[in-house]
mmCIF file of C-alpha atoms in Angstrom:
data_model
loop_
_atom_site.group_PDB
_atom_site.id
_atom_site.type_symbol
_atom_site.label_atom_id
_atom_site.label_comp_id
_atom_site.label_asym_id
_atom_site.label_seq_id
_atom_site.Cartn_x
_atom_site.Cartn_y
_atom_site.Cartn_z
ATOM 1 C CA PRO A 782 0.000 0.000 0.000
ATOM 2 C CA PHE A 783 0.938 3.627 -0.519
ATOM 3 C CA PHE A 784 1.526 6.131 2.264
ATOM 4 C CA THR A 785 -0.066 9.548 1.865
ATOM 5 C CA THR A 786 0.325 12.752 3.848
ATOM 6 C CA LYS A 787 -3.023 14.067 2.590
ATOM 7 C CA PRO A 788 -5.794 14.278 5.189
ATOM 8 C CA PRO A 789 -8.969 12.179 4.702
ATOM 9 C CA GLY A 790 -11.230 13.516 1.979
ATOM 10 C CA GLU A 791 -8.455 15.296 0.069
ATOM 11 C CA GLY A 792 -7.460 12.528 -2.311
ATOM 12 C CA THR A 793 -4.746 9.916 -2.061
ATOM 13 C CA GLY A 794 -2.030 11.459 -4.196
ATOM 14 C CA LEU A 795 -1.989 8.232 -6.226
ATOM 15 C CA GLY A 796 -2.805 9.876 -9.566
ATOM 16 C CA LEU A 797 0.676 9.798 -11.065
ATOM 17 C CA ALA A 798 1.438 6.388 -9.570
ATOM 18 C CA VAL A 799 -1.737 5.023 -11.166
ATOM 19 C CA VAL A 800 -0.912 6.596 -14.539
ATOM 20 C CA HIS A 801 2.659 5.255 -14.349
ATOM 21 C CA GLY A 802 1.337 1.767 -13.547
ATOM 22 C CA ILE A 803 -1.118 1.821 -16.452
ATOM 23 C CA MET A 804 1.485 3.102 -18.908
ATOM 24 C CA LYS A 805 3.987 0.465 -17.754
ATOM 25 C CA LYS A 806 1.403 -2.295 -18.281
ATOM 26 C CA LEU A 807 0.802 -0.939 -21.796
ATOM 27 C CA GLY A 808 4.545 -1.048 -22.529
ATOM 28 C CA GLY A 809 4.884 2.739 -22.505
ATOM 29 C CA GLY A 810 6.080 5.322 -20.038
ATOM 30 C CA VAL A 811 5.702 8.803 -18.590
ATOM 31 C CA SER A 812 8.183 11.668 -18.936
ATOM 32 C CA VAL A 813 8.098 14.959 -17.052
ATOM 33 C CA GLU A 814 9.560 18.407 -17.652
ATOM 34 C CA SER A 815 9.383 20.766 -14.713
ATOM 35 C CA ARG A 816 10.585 24.329 -14.174
ATOM 36 C CA PRO A 817 10.229 26.178 -10.875
ATOM 37 C CA GLY A 818 7.468 28.757 -11.116
ATOM 38 C CA ALA A 819 6.448 27.579 -14.599
ATOM 39 C CA GLY A 820 4.725 24.279 -13.809
ATOM 40 C CA SER A 821 5.207 20.770 -15.092
ATOM 41 C CA THR A 822 4.457 19.028 -18.376
ATOM 42 C CA PHE A 823 3.778 15.297 -18.342
ATOM 43 C CA THR A 824 4.068 13.356 -21.601
ATOM 44 C CA LEU A 825 2.492 9.918 -21.977
ATOM 45 C CA LEU A 826 4.605 7.663 -24.181
ATOM 46 C CA PHE A 827 2.529 4.963 -25.868
ATOM 47 C CA PRO A 828 4.280 2.078 -27.637
ATOM 48 C CA ALA A 829 4.289 2.358 -31.427
ATOM 49 C CA LEU A 830 2.714 -0.315 -33.564
ATOM 50 C CA ASN A 831 5.208 -1.263 -36.275
ATOM 51 C CA ALA A 832 2.909 -3.463 -38.324
ATOM 52 C CA PRO A 833 -0.813 -4.061 -38.666
ATOM 53 C CA ALA A 834 -2.262 -6.920 -36.663
ATOM 54 C CA PRO A 835 -2.217 -10.197 -38.561
ATOM 55 C CA PRO A 836 -5.538 -11.010 -40.252
ATOM 56 C CA SER A 837 -5.897 -14.166 -38.170
ATOM 57 C CA ALA A 838 -5.819 -12.222 -34.898
ATOM 58 C CA ALA A 839 -8.897 -12.874 -32.798
ATOM 59 C CA PRO A 840 -11.226 -9.874 -32.555
ATOM 60 C CA PRO A 841 -11.920 -8.352 -29.144
ATOM 61 C CA ARG A 842 -14.592 -10.179 -27.187
ATOM 62 C CA SER A 843 -17.787 -8.400 -28.152
ATOM 63 C CA SER A 844 -19.440 -9.383 -24.877
ATOM 64 C CA GLN A 845 -16.997 -7.054 -23.118
ATOM 65 C CA ASN A 846 -17.147 -4.202 -25.603
ATOM 66 C CA GLY A 847 -19.461 -1.244 -25.227
ATOM 67 C CA LYS A 848 -22.143 -0.361 -27.701
ATOM 68 C CA GLY A 849 -22.066 3.387 -27.144
ATOM 69 C CA GLU A 850 -23.356 3.309 -23.551
ATOM 70 C CA LEU A 851 -22.727 6.524 -21.594
ATOM 71 C CA ILE A 852 -20.524 6.151 -18.505
ATOM 72 C CA LEU A 853 -20.179 8.807 -15.781
ATOM 73 C CA VAL A 854 -16.572 8.920 -14.507
ATOM 74 C CA VAL A 855 -15.611 10.736 -11.289
ATOM 75 C CA ASP A 856 -12.006 11.004 -10.065
ATOM 76 C CA ASP A 857 -10.159 13.960 -8.554
ATOM 77 C CA GLU A 858 -6.956 13.100 -10.469
ATOM 78 C CA GLU A 859 -6.883 14.640 -13.988
ATOM 79 C CA PRO A 860 -4.392 12.085 -15.401
ATOM 80 C CA VAL A 861 -6.646 9.215 -14.278
ATOM 81 C CA ILE A 862 -9.669 10.908 -15.873
ATOM 82 C CA PHE A 863 -7.721 11.350 -19.118
ATOM 83 C CA LEU A 864 -6.640 7.711 -19.297
ATOM 84 C CA THR A 865 -10.020 6.321 -18.237
ATOM 85 C CA LYS A 866 -11.769 8.336 -20.952
ATOM 86 C CA ARG A 867 -9.332 6.978 -23.571
ATOM 87 C CA VAL A 868 -9.824 3.405 -22.392
ATOM 88 C CA LEU A 869 -13.617 3.740 -22.410
ATOM 89 C CA THR A 870 -13.548 5.157 -25.944
ATOM 90 C CA ARG A 871 -11.343 2.260 -27.039
ATOM 91 C CA LEU A 872 -13.837 -0.178 -25.491
ATOM 92 C CA GLY A 873 -16.764 1.379 -27.361
ATOM 93 C CA TYR A 874 -18.280 3.461 -24.542
ATOM 94 C CA ARG A 875 -19.029 7.175 -24.392
ATOM 95 C CA SER A 876 -18.103 9.004 -21.200
ATOM 96 C CA GLU A 877 -18.649 12.213 -19.275
ATOM 97 C CA THR A 878 -15.866 12.914 -16.802
ATOM 98 C CA PHE A 879 -15.691 15.006 -13.642
ATOM 99 C CA THR A 880 -13.000 15.834 -11.107
ATOM 100 C CA ASP A 881 -15.659 17.388 -8.851
ATOM 101 C CA PRO A 882 -18.155 14.888 -7.379
ATOM 102 C CA VAL A 883 -20.652 17.672 -6.600
ATOM 103 C CA ALA A 884 -20.739 18.724 -10.266
ATOM 104 C CA ALA A 885 -21.111 15.072 -11.288
ATOM 105 C CA LEU A 886 -24.119 14.703 -8.983
ATOM 106 C CA GLN A 887 -25.776 17.792 -10.453
ATOM 107 C CA VAL A 888 -25.469 16.332 -13.953
ATOM 108 C CA LEU A 889 -26.740 12.968 -12.773
ATOM 109 C CA GLU A 890 -29.759 14.539 -11.062
ATOM 110 C CA ALA A 891 -30.706 16.259 -14.323
ATOM 111 C CA ARG A 892 -30.015 13.326 -16.674
ATOM 112 C CA ALA A 893 -29.992 10.120 -14.607
ATOM 113 C CA ASP A 894 -31.663 7.982 -17.273
ATOM 114 C CA GLU A 895 -28.936 8.733 -19.847
ATOM 115 C CA PHE A 896 -26.172 6.896 -17.977
ATOM 116 C CA SER A 897 -25.511 3.150 -18.081
ATOM 117 C CA ALA A 898 -22.962 3.063 -15.227
ATOM 118 C CA VAL A 899 -20.810 5.198 -12.929
ATOM 119 C CA ILE A 900 -17.091 4.723 -12.236
ATOM 120 C CA THR A 901 -15.919 6.652 -9.171
ATOM 121 C CA ASP A 902 -12.803 6.862 -7.039
ATOM 122 C CA LEU A 903 -13.163 6.060 -3.342
ATOM 123 C CA SER A 904 -11.046 8.881 -1.913
ATOM 124 C CA MET A 905 -11.737 12.402 -3.195
ATOM 125 C CA PRO A 906 -11.903 15.925 -1.797
ATOM 126 C CA LYS A 907 -15.384 17.373 -1.172
ATOM 127 C CA MET A 908 -17.067 13.955 -1.108
ATOM 128 C CA MET A 909 -15.808 10.427 -0.506
ATOM 129 C CA GLY A 910 -16.657 7.730 -3.040
ATOM 130 C CA PHE A 911 -19.066 5.899 -0.728
ATOM 131 C CA ASP A 912 -20.974 9.124 -0.032
ATOM 132 C CA LEU A 913 -21.176 9.818 -3.757
ATOM 133 C CA ALA A 914 -22.295 6.247 -4.486
ATOM 134 C CA SER A 915 -24.997 6.469 -1.821
ATOM 135 C CA ARG A 916 -26.323 9.726 -3.311
ATOM 136 C CA ILE A 917 -26.181 8.283 -6.830
ATOM 137 C CA LEU A 918 -28.196 5.241 -5.752
ATOM 138 C CA SER A 919 -30.760 7.451 -4.019
ATOM 139 C CA ILE A 920 -31.299 9.181 -7.374
ATOM 140 C CA ARG A 921 -31.400 5.997 -9.448
ATOM 141 C CA ARG A 922 -31.352 2.705 -7.535
ATOM 142 C CA ASP A 923 -30.650 0.499 -10.577
ATOM 143 C CA LEU A 924 -27.633 2.464 -11.862
ATOM 144 C CA PRO A 925 -24.513 0.251 -11.639
ATOM 145 C CA VAL A 926 -21.658 1.848 -9.668
ATOM 146 C CA ILE A 927 -18.036 0.714 -9.975
ATOM 147 C CA LEU A 928 -15.718 1.864 -7.178
ATOM 148 C CA THR A 929 -11.984 2.238 -7.824
ATOM 149 C CA SER A 930 -9.108 2.788 -5.410
ATOM 150 C CA GLY A 931 -5.359 2.420 -5.127
ATOM 151 C CA TYR A 932 -5.929 0.519 -1.898
ATOM 152 C CA ILE A 933 -9.103 -1.499 -1.274
ATOM 153 C CA ARG A 934 -9.466 -2.667 2.320
ATOM 154 C CA ALA A 935 -11.764 -5.359 3.725
ATOM 155 C CA GLU A 936 -13.818 -2.542 5.298
ATOM 156 C CA ASP A 937 -14.267 -0.986 1.843
ATOM 157 C CA GLN A 938 -15.559 -4.272 0.460
ATOM 158 C CA ALA A 939 -17.995 -4.579 3.363
ATOM 159 C CA ALA A 940 -19.207 -0.985 2.926
ATOM 160 C CA ALA A 941 -19.692 -1.591 -0.806
ATOM 161 C CA ARG A 942 -21.794 -4.691 -0.078
ATOM 162 C CA GLU A 943 -23.914 -2.657 2.357
ATOM 163 C CA LEU A 944 -24.699 -0.250 -0.492
ATOM 164 C CA GLY A 945 -25.378 -3.141 -2.870
ATOM 165 C CA ILE A 946 -22.274 -2.439 -4.978
ATOM 166 C CA THR A 947 -20.592 -5.542 -6.385
ATOM 167 C CA GLN A 948 -17.802 -4.058 -8.521
ATOM 168 C CA LEU A 949 -14.601 -2.772 -6.852
ATOM 169 C CA VAL A 950 -11.561 -2.308 -9.095
ATOM 170 C CA GLN A 951 -8.006 -1.901 -7.812
ATOM 171 C CA LYS A 952 -5.878 0.911 -9.295
ATOM 172 C CA PRO A 953 -3.884 0.749 -11.434
ATOM 173 C CA ASN A 954 -6.063 -1.517 -13.542
ATOM 174 C CA THR A 955 -5.751 -3.005 -16.988
ATOM 175 C CA VAL A 956 -8.068 -2.439 -19.930
ATOM 176 C CA ASP A 957 -9.355 -6.003 -19.497
ATOM 177 C CA GLU A 958 -10.078 -5.482 -15.787
ATOM 178 C CA LEU A 959 -12.075 -2.318 -16.446
ATOM 179 C CA SER A 960 -13.818 -3.914 -19.422
ATOM 180 C CA SER A 961 -14.808 -6.959 -17.366
ATOM 181 C CA ALA A 962 -16.084 -4.832 -14.476
ATOM 182 C CA LEU A 963 -18.213 -2.744 -16.848
ATOM 183 C CA SER A 964 -19.540 -5.825 -18.607
ATOM 184 C CA ARG A 965 -20.512 -7.441 -15.280
ATOM 185 C CA ALA A 966 -22.068 -4.197 -14.020
ATOM 186 C CA ILE A 967 -24.075 -3.300 -17.130
ATOM 187 C CA HIS A 968 -24.931 -6.836 -18.296
ATOM 188 C CA PRO A 969 -24.760 -8.995 -15.152
ATOM 189 C CA PRO A 970 -25.634 -12.680 -15.230
ATOM 190 C CA SER A 971 -29.294 -13.279 -14.441
ATOM 191 C CA GLY A 972 -30.048 -12.385 -10.833
ATOM 192 C CA ALA A 973 -26.614 -10.859 -10.195
ATOM 193 C CA ARG A 974 -27.405 -7.152 -10.655
ATOM 194 C CA GLN A 975 -26.459 -4.739 -7.880
ATOM 195 C CA THR A 976 -28.273 -5.884 -4.786
ATOM 196 C CA GLN A 977 -30.557 -3.742 -2.687
ATOM 197 C CA PRO A 978 -28.941 -2.429 0.512
ATOM 198 C CA ARG A 979 -29.754 -4.148 3.787
#
């Protein structure tokens, strides 16, 4: 687990670590240029594809690909938002992203029926992920919520079950892990949809 000096409710500071982990899994990297008083520029280095995929390559599993469903993404770390949006687009989903959970809730209250699922971080300033999930489910009980965190504890799993949330995804995660979680959340096996809270 990571150590953070940030107080509860002000994020984990895992944003760059998560991005680095994702880029490493993709075979890429992250470079940074920083000048005092001028800020920092982070460059994501994706591996180049030297040749087209062979014609015999198996296509992506369609059962785990989106069909244009709209996903609400909430995370206080801009780099995580950026990468998640790219991954969702690659998987065939549309997304609306927010670094402010309060703003995300306002959009959800106005357009709850447009969204197929929500992906939210557990530890954010202004509102913790469980508080956000609880408010989301009070607006639309059947909306699947996927919780993500750099460190998922047994207490987090228990709290998720209490809310009826079945999908918790560890950060950093792979494209396949996120794809599988979305597939299970949006198209669960019969009788396995998010359970009602106790």
